[in-house]
Amino acid sequence: MYAEERQQAIATLVGHRGRIAVAELAELYGVTTETVRRDLAVLDRMGLVRRVHGGAVPAAALTAIELGTTEREHSQTAEKERIAKAALDYLPPTGGSVLFDAGTTTARIAALLPADRDLVAVTNSIPIAARLGAHTGMQLHLLGGRVRGVTQAAVGPETLRMIADLRVDTLFLGTNALTTAHGLSTPDFDEAAVKRAMVAGAHRVVVVADSTKIGREDFVRFASIDEVDVLVTDSGLPSSVHSELEQCGIEVVAA
């Protein structure tokens, strides 16, 4: 295969997969990782892919455009359901406190909470609060603030003031993007500020994110990779990335 043919094939594969690692491409095409990096550099200059730490993502992946909850609710549904079920293992015991970040995957965790678990729950998400409100054993606290229409989440100074006074056992945190180099990131400054405050107020940070978000970088960073205790993702995560994250001290669960 000529270099141009390989580069075209790589661009097509990245477009279909959403994210692919250098090591996986090297094995797939029978070339060295240095050759793959050169190919990715060429494709990046052409605007066909974007190089990220350890691999590449589609050119449109690095963007400040944010999908609404309706669009995200119907994306990676089977994976999110498995992730949510696996994340239940990290609930605090009865009497503990849990903070739910806004998001479609965290909402699935809230919907699956066992009926016999009495917890203090806090969230800035209107949909999650609606689900938890029907839970008989739940002491629910809804954070106030300006509600963003796109995520149905409270943000802003009032929300940050309330979170600053909290210290919770477990945080279930969503993210739009995650890499070892850039950390966790999201398209919106206000949303990032709330997520950053949540991380600071939690004893244990459990990130729930499907594998399409791993290896991507978004507009605003809100946490470094060493602030994550557990990542619950799906089986689509490449083994090389799985190992890289574990080397950062993260417990990685592929549901």
mmCIF file of C-alpha atoms in Angstrom:
data_model
loop_
_atom_site.group_PDB
_atom_site.id
_atom_site.type_symbol
_atom_site.label_atom_id
_atom_site.label_comp_id
_atom_site.label_asym_id
_atom_site.label_seq_id
_atom_site.Cartn_x
_atom_site.Cartn_y
_atom_site.Cartn_z
ATOM 1 C CA MET A 1 0.000 0.000 0.000
ATOM 2 C CA TYR A 2 1.344 3.413 -0.987
ATOM 3 C CA ALA A 3 1.508 6.163 1.628
ATOM 4 C CA GLU A 4 -1.302 8.103 -0.041
ATOM 5 C CA GLU A 5 -3.561 5.036 -0.065
ATOM 6 C CA ARG A 6 -2.808 4.321 3.591
ATOM 7 C CA GLN A 7 -3.476 7.919 4.575
ATOM 8 C CA GLN A 8 -6.817 7.904 2.779
ATOM 9 C CA ALA A 9 -7.737 4.637 4.512
ATOM 10 C CA ILE A 10 -6.739 6.078 7.900
ATOM 11 C CA ALA A 11 -8.834 9.216 7.336
ATOM 12 C CA THR A 12 -11.847 7.072 6.435
ATOM 13 C CA LEU A 13 -11.359 4.812 9.475
ATOM 14 C CA VAL A 14 -11.035 7.740 11.873
ATOM 15 C CA GLY A 15 -14.226 9.215 10.427
ATOM 16 C CA HIS A 16 -16.116 5.968 11.050
ATOM 17 C CA ARG A 17 -14.632 5.099 14.435
ATOM 18 C CA GLY A 18 -14.535 8.595 15.954
ATOM 19 C CA ARG A 19 -11.162 7.948 17.591
ATOM 20 C CA ILE A 20 -8.280 5.567 16.956
ATOM 21 C CA ALA A 21 -4.883 5.034 18.575
ATOM 22 C CA VAL A 22 -1.491 5.241 16.859
ATOM 23 C CA ALA A 23 -0.529 1.746 18.042
ATOM 24 C CA GLU A 24 -3.727 0.249 16.624
ATOM 25 C CA LEU A 25 -3.158 1.899 13.246
ATOM 26 C CA ALA A 26 0.445 0.679 13.155
ATOM 27 C CA GLU A 27 -0.672 -2.893 13.774
ATOM 28 C CA LEU A 28 -3.541 -2.650 11.299
ATOM 29 C CA TYR A 29 -1.389 -1.420 8.398
ATOM 30 C CA GLY A 30 1.839 -3.222 9.298
ATOM 31 C CA VAL A 31 3.949 -0.078 9.685
ATOM 32 C CA THR A 32 5.839 1.563 12.541
ATOM 33 C CA THR A 33 4.232 4.010 14.952
ATOM 34 C CA GLU A 34 6.591 6.683 13.577
ATOM 35 C CA THR A 35 5.145 6.134 10.089
ATOM 36 C CA VAL A 36 1.611 6.437 11.469
ATOM 37 C CA ARG A 37 2.486 9.687 13.222
ATOM 38 C CA ARG A 38 3.828 11.080 9.944
ATOM 39 C CA ASP A 39 0.632 10.008 8.194
ATOM 40 C CA LEU A 40 -1.462 11.708 10.862
ATOM 41 C CA ALA A 41 0.616 14.862 10.564
ATOM 42 C CA VAL A 42 -0.103 14.956 6.835
ATOM 43 C CA LEU A 43 -3.820 14.353 7.372
ATOM 44 C CA ASP A 44 -3.937 16.995 10.116
ATOM 45 C CA ARG A 45 -2.380 19.606 7.803
ATOM 46 C CA MET A 46 -4.967 18.682 5.165
ATOM 47 C CA GLY A 47 -7.754 19.219 7.697
ATOM 48 C CA LEU A 48 -9.009 15.625 7.399
ATOM 49 C CA VAL A 49 -8.267 14.547 11.000
ATOM 50 C CA ARG A 50 -7.045 16.157 14.191
ATOM 51 C CA ARG A 51 -4.066 14.682 16.012
ATOM 52 C CA VAL A 52 -4.582 14.150 19.739
ATOM 53 C CA HIS A 53 -2.428 12.520 22.385
ATOM 54 C CA GLY A 54 -1.878 8.901 21.322
ATOM 55 C CA GLY A 55 -3.974 8.973 18.171
ATOM 56 C CA ALA A 56 -6.421 10.939 16.042
ATOM 57 C CA VAL A 57 -10.047 12.079 15.996
ATOM 58 C CA PRO A 58 -12.218 13.439 13.170
ATOM 59 C CA ALA A 59 -11.553 17.041 12.199
ATOM 60 C CA ALA A 60 -14.955 18.051 13.560
ATOM 61 C CA ALA A 61 -14.239 16.581 17.019
ATOM 62 C CA LEU A 62 -12.416 19.655 18.356
ATOM 63 C CA THR A 63 -15.310 22.062 18.482
ATOM 64 C CA ALA A 64 -17.234 24.323 20.823
ATOM 65 C CA ILE A 65 -20.562 23.064 19.427
ATOM 66 C CA GLU A 66 -22.541 21.188 22.049
ATOM 67 C CA LEU A 67 -25.324 18.683 21.453
ATOM 68 C CA GLY A 68 -28.498 19.003 23.503
ATOM 69 C CA THR A 69 -29.835 16.356 25.859
ATOM 70 C CA THR A 70 -32.312 15.061 23.270
ATOM 71 C CA GLU A 71 -29.581 14.335 20.713
ATOM 72 C CA ARG A 72 -27.260 12.826 23.333
ATOM 73 C CA GLU A 73 -30.026 10.689 24.832
ATOM 74 C CA HIS A 74 -30.223 8.690 21.601
ATOM 75 C CA SER A 75 -26.456 8.341 21.139
ATOM 76 C CA GLN A 76 -24.548 5.234 22.338
ATOM 77 C CA THR A 77 -27.641 4.115 24.269
ATOM 78 C CA ALA A 78 -26.631 0.485 24.827
ATOM 79 C CA GLU A 79 -23.156 1.499 25.973
ATOM 80 C CA LYS A 80 -24.532 4.115 28.371
ATOM 81 C CA GLU A 81 -26.899 1.587 29.891
ATOM 82 C CA ARG A 82 -24.034 -0.857 30.574
ATOM 83 C CA ILE A 83 -21.884 1.952 31.967
ATOM 84 C CA ALA A 84 -24.653 3.051 34.326
ATOM 85 C CA LYS A 85 -25.179 -0.479 35.655
ATOM 86 C CA ALA A 86 -21.444 -0.910 36.264
ATOM 87 C CA ALA A 87 -21.241 2.487 37.973
ATOM 88 C CA LEU A 88 -23.736 1.359 40.630
ATOM 89 C CA ASP A 89 -20.883 -0.596 42.243
ATOM 90 C CA TYR A 90 -19.381 2.763 43.270
ATOM 91 C CA LEU A 91 -22.394 4.062 45.157
ATOM 92 C CA PRO A 92 -21.629 4.961 48.767
ATOM 93 C CA PRO A 93 -23.236 2.787 51.462
ATOM 94 C CA THR A 94 -26.580 3.618 53.037
ATOM 95 C CA GLY A 95 -26.384 7.013 54.706
ATOM 96 C CA GLY A 96 -23.707 8.270 52.332
ATOM 97 C CA SER A 97 -23.817 11.246 50.000
ATOM 98 C CA VAL A 98 -23.649 11.307 46.220
ATOM 99 C CA LEU A 99 -23.400 14.185 43.745
ATOM 100 C CA PHE A 100 -24.808 13.717 40.239
ATOM 101 C CA ASP A 101 -23.397 15.867 37.457
ATOM 102 C CA ALA A 102 -25.812 16.675 34.640
ATOM 103 C CA GLY A 103 -25.749 14.298 31.687
ATOM 104 C CA THR A 104 -27.523 11.436 29.977
ATOM 105 C CA THR A 105 -25.250 8.741 31.422
ATOM 106 C CA THR A 106 -25.448 10.084 34.978
ATOM 107 C CA ALA A 107 -29.229 10.249 34.532
ATOM 108 C CA ARG A 108 -29.239 6.540 33.769
ATOM 109 C CA ILE A 109 -27.403 5.853 37.028
ATOM 110 C CA ALA A 110 -30.042 7.845 38.904
ATOM 111 C CA ALA A 111 -32.797 5.818 37.230
ATOM 112 C CA LEU A 112 -31.163 2.545 38.306
ATOM 113 C CA LEU A 113 -30.608 3.384 41.978
ATOM 114 C CA PRO A 114 -31.638 0.481 44.243
ATOM 115 C CA ALA A 115 -34.813 1.135 46.221
ATOM 116 C CA ASP A 116 -33.234 -0.020 49.492
ATOM 117 C CA ARG A 117 -30.328 2.474 49.412
ATOM 118 C CA ASP A 118 -30.960 5.546 51.593
ATOM 119 C CA LEU A 119 -28.695 8.322 50.369
ATOM 120 C CA VAL A 120 -28.262 12.053 50.428
ATOM 121 C CA ALA A 121 -28.262 13.080 46.767
ATOM 122 C CA VAL A 122 -27.303 16.410 45.222
ATOM 123 C CA THR A 123 -27.593 17.448 41.578
ATOM 124 C CA ASN A 124 -27.688 20.485 39.326
ATOM 125 C CA SER A 125 -29.702 18.588 36.705
ATOM 126 C CA ILE A 126 -33.446 19.147 36.334
ATOM 127 C CA PRO A 127 -34.071 15.735 34.672
ATOM 128 C CA ILE A 128 -32.029 13.879 37.308
ATOM 129 C CA ALA A 129 -33.803 15.696 40.153
ATOM 130 C CA ALA A 130 -37.147 14.688 38.636
ATOM 131 C CA ARG A 131 -36.067 11.049 38.634
ATOM 132 C CA LEU A 132 -34.648 11.099 42.151
ATOM 133 C CA GLY A 133 -37.671 12.910 43.550
ATOM 134 C CA ALA A 134 -39.696 9.719 43.282
ATOM 135 C CA HIS A 135 -37.099 7.674 45.207
ATOM 136 C CA THR A 136 -38.562 7.050 48.680
ATOM 137 C CA GLY A 137 -35.215 6.620 50.446
ATOM 138 C CA MET A 138 -33.571 9.680 48.927
ATOM 139 C CA GLN A 139 -32.870 12.982 50.640
ATOM 140 C CA LEU A 140 -32.651 15.154 47.550
ATOM 141 C CA HIS A 141 -31.007 18.578 47.194
ATOM 142 C CA LEU A 142 -31.353 20.476 43.922
ATOM 143 C CA LEU A 143 -28.689 23.091 43.262
ATOM 144 C CA GLY A 144 -30.033 26.464 42.145
ATOM 145 C CA GLY A 145 -28.831 28.807 39.447
ATOM 146 C CA ARG A 146 -29.418 29.701 35.819
ATOM 147 C CA VAL A 147 -30.616 26.672 33.868
ATOM 148 C CA ARG A 148 -28.893 26.094 30.522
ATOM 149 C CA GLY A 149 -31.450 24.969 27.971
ATOM 150 C CA VAL A 150 -29.028 22.748 26.074
ATOM 151 C CA THR A 151 -28.145 20.587 29.106
ATOM 152 C CA GLN A 152 -31.021 21.356 31.525
ATOM 153 C CA ALA A 153 -28.343 22.002 34.172
ATOM 154 C CA ALA A 154 -28.037 24.813 36.722
ATOM 155 C CA VAL A 155 -24.876 26.883 36.288
ATOM 156 C CA GLY A 156 -23.497 30.229 37.341
ATOM 157 C CA PRO A 157 -22.417 32.002 40.571
ATOM 158 C CA GLU A 158 -25.317 30.731 42.690
ATOM 159 C CA THR A 159 -24.618 27.124 41.738
ATOM 160 C CA LEU A 160 -20.914 27.527 42.464
ATOM 161 C CA ARG A 161 -21.584 29.054 45.893
ATOM 162 C CA MET A 162 -23.729 26.076 46.887
ATOM 163 C CA ILE A 163 -21.210 23.501 45.661
ATOM 164 C CA ALA A 164 -18.356 25.267 47.488
ATOM 165 C CA ASP A 165 -19.967 24.376 50.830
ATOM 166 C CA LEU A 166 -20.391 20.684 49.988
ATOM 167 C CA ARG A 167 -18.246 17.645 50.682
ATOM 168 C CA VAL A 168 -19.711 14.432 49.251
ATOM 169 C CA ASP A 169 -18.646 10.799 49.305
ATOM 170 C CA THR A 170 -18.990 10.118 45.571
ATOM 171 C CA LEU A 171 -19.341 12.231 42.450
ATOM 172 C CA PHE A 172 -20.698 10.715 39.249
ATOM 173 C CA LEU A 173 -19.226 12.988 36.615
ATOM 174 C CA GLY A 174 -19.830 13.251 32.895
ATOM 175 C CA THR A 175 -17.467 14.716 30.322
ATOM 176 C CA ASN A 176 -17.568 15.593 26.646
ATOM 177 C CA ALA A 177 -13.922 14.664 26.151
ATOM 178 C CA LEU A 178 -11.017 13.027 27.998
ATOM 179 C CA THR A 179 -7.308 12.611 27.275
ATOM 180 C CA THR A 180 -4.348 11.972 29.541
ATOM 181 C CA ALA A 181 -2.643 15.133 28.301
ATOM 182 C CA HIS A 182 -5.520 17.635 28.357
ATOM 183 C CA GLY A 183 -7.642 16.027 31.051
ATOM 184 C CA LEU A 184 -11.423 16.372 31.019
ATOM 185 C CA SER A 185 -13.056 19.057 28.902
ATOM 186 C CA THR A 186 -16.403 20.436 27.741
ATOM 187 C CA PRO A 187 -17.591 23.106 25.278
ATOM 188 C CA ASP A 188 -19.043 25.627 27.769
ATOM 189 C CA PHE A 189 -17.223 27.828 30.317
ATOM 190 C CA ASP A 190 -20.116 27.904 32.821
ATOM 191 C CA GLU A 191 -20.609 24.160 32.636
ATOM 192 C CA ALA A 192 -16.866 23.645 33.090
ATOM 193 C CA ALA A 193 -16.831 25.852 36.197
ATOM 194 C CA VAL A 194 -19.576 23.777 37.831
ATOM 195 C CA LYS A 195 -17.868 20.491 36.986
ATOM 196 C CA ARG A 196 -14.568 21.846 38.349
ATOM 197 C CA ALA A 197 -16.249 22.770 41.634
ATOM 198 C CA MET A 198 -17.897 19.350 41.859
ATOM 199 C CA VAL A 199 -14.550 17.597 41.494
ATOM 200 C CA ALA A 200 -13.076 19.757 44.260
ATOM 201 C CA GLY A 201 -15.929 18.819 46.621
ATOM 202 C CA ALA A 202 -15.861 15.029 46.207
ATOM 203 C CA HIS A 203 -13.910 12.370 48.092
ATOM 204 C CA ARG A 204 -14.153 10.016 45.113
ATOM 205 C CA VAL A 205 -14.582 11.058 41.468
ATOM 206 C CA VAL A 206 -16.206 8.464 39.210
ATOM 207 C CA VAL A 207 -16.237 9.530 35.564
ATOM 208 C CA VAL A 208 -18.859 7.862 33.375
ATOM 209 C CA ALA A 209 -18.168 8.281 29.656
ATOM 210 C CA ASP A 210 -18.579 6.098 26.595
ATOM 211 C CA SER A 211 -15.444 5.291 24.622
ATOM 212 C CA THR A 212 -16.188 7.761 21.807
ATOM 213 C CA LYS A 213 -15.324 10.561 24.244
ATOM 214 C CA ILE A 214 -11.949 9.110 25.192
ATOM 215 C CA GLY A 215 -9.100 10.563 23.181
ATOM 216 C CA ARG A 216 -11.005 13.744 22.329
ATOM 217 C CA GLU A 217 -10.234 17.256 23.519
ATOM 218 C CA ASP A 218 -12.893 19.936 23.884
ATOM 219 C CA PHE A 219 -12.904 23.700 24.338
ATOM 220 C CA VAL A 220 -12.596 24.155 28.131
ATOM 221 C CA ARG A 221 -10.661 21.920 30.527
ATOM 222 C CA PHE A 222 -12.248 21.432 33.952
ATOM 223 C CA ALA A 223 -10.146 18.671 35.537
ATOM 224 C CA SER A 224 -6.770 17.025 35.124
ATOM 225 C CA ILE A 225 -6.502 13.287 34.649
ATOM 226 C CA ASP A 226 -4.973 12.758 38.107
ATOM 227 C CA GLU A 227 -8.163 14.082 39.732
ATOM 228 C CA VAL A 228 -10.102 11.043 38.475
ATOM 229 C CA ASP A 229 -10.352 7.970 40.702
ATOM 230 C CA VAL A 230 -12.474 5.703 38.487
ATOM 231 C CA LEU A 231 -13.428 5.737 34.809
ATOM 232 C CA VAL A 232 -16.414 3.613 33.831
ATOM 233 C CA THR A 233 -16.599 3.266 30.057
ATOM 234 C CA ASP A 234 -17.530 0.626 27.489
ATOM 235 C CA SER A 235 -15.708 -2.216 25.773
ATOM 236 C CA GLY A 236 -14.916 -0.060 22.739
ATOM 237 C CA LEU A 237 -11.939 1.471 24.527
ATOM 238 C CA PRO A 238 -8.692 0.339 22.807
ATOM 239 C CA SER A 239 -6.458 -1.774 25.042
ATOM 240 C CA SER A 240 -3.551 0.633 24.573
ATOM 241 C CA VAL A 241 -5.642 3.531 25.883
ATOM 242 C CA HIS A 242 -6.940 1.367 28.736
ATOM 243 C CA SER A 243 -3.359 0.662 29.816
ATOM 244 C CA GLU A 244 -2.342 4.296 29.440
ATOM 245 C CA LEU A 245 -5.149 5.425 31.732
ATOM 246 C CA GLU A 246 -4.333 2.772 34.323
ATOM 247 C CA GLN A 247 -0.725 3.953 34.310
ATOM 248 C CA CYS A 248 -2.090 7.350 35.371
ATOM 249 C CA GLY A 249 -3.459 5.704 38.521
ATOM 250 C CA ILE A 250 -7.072 5.463 37.354
ATOM 251 C CA GLU A 251 -9.227 2.394 37.952
ATOM 252 C CA VAL A 252 -10.686 1.680 34.507
ATOM 253 C CA VAL A 253 -13.886 -0.363 34.157
ATOM 254 C CA ALA A 254 -14.975 -1.432 30.658
ATOM 255 C CA ALA A 255 -18.635 -2.362 30.909
#
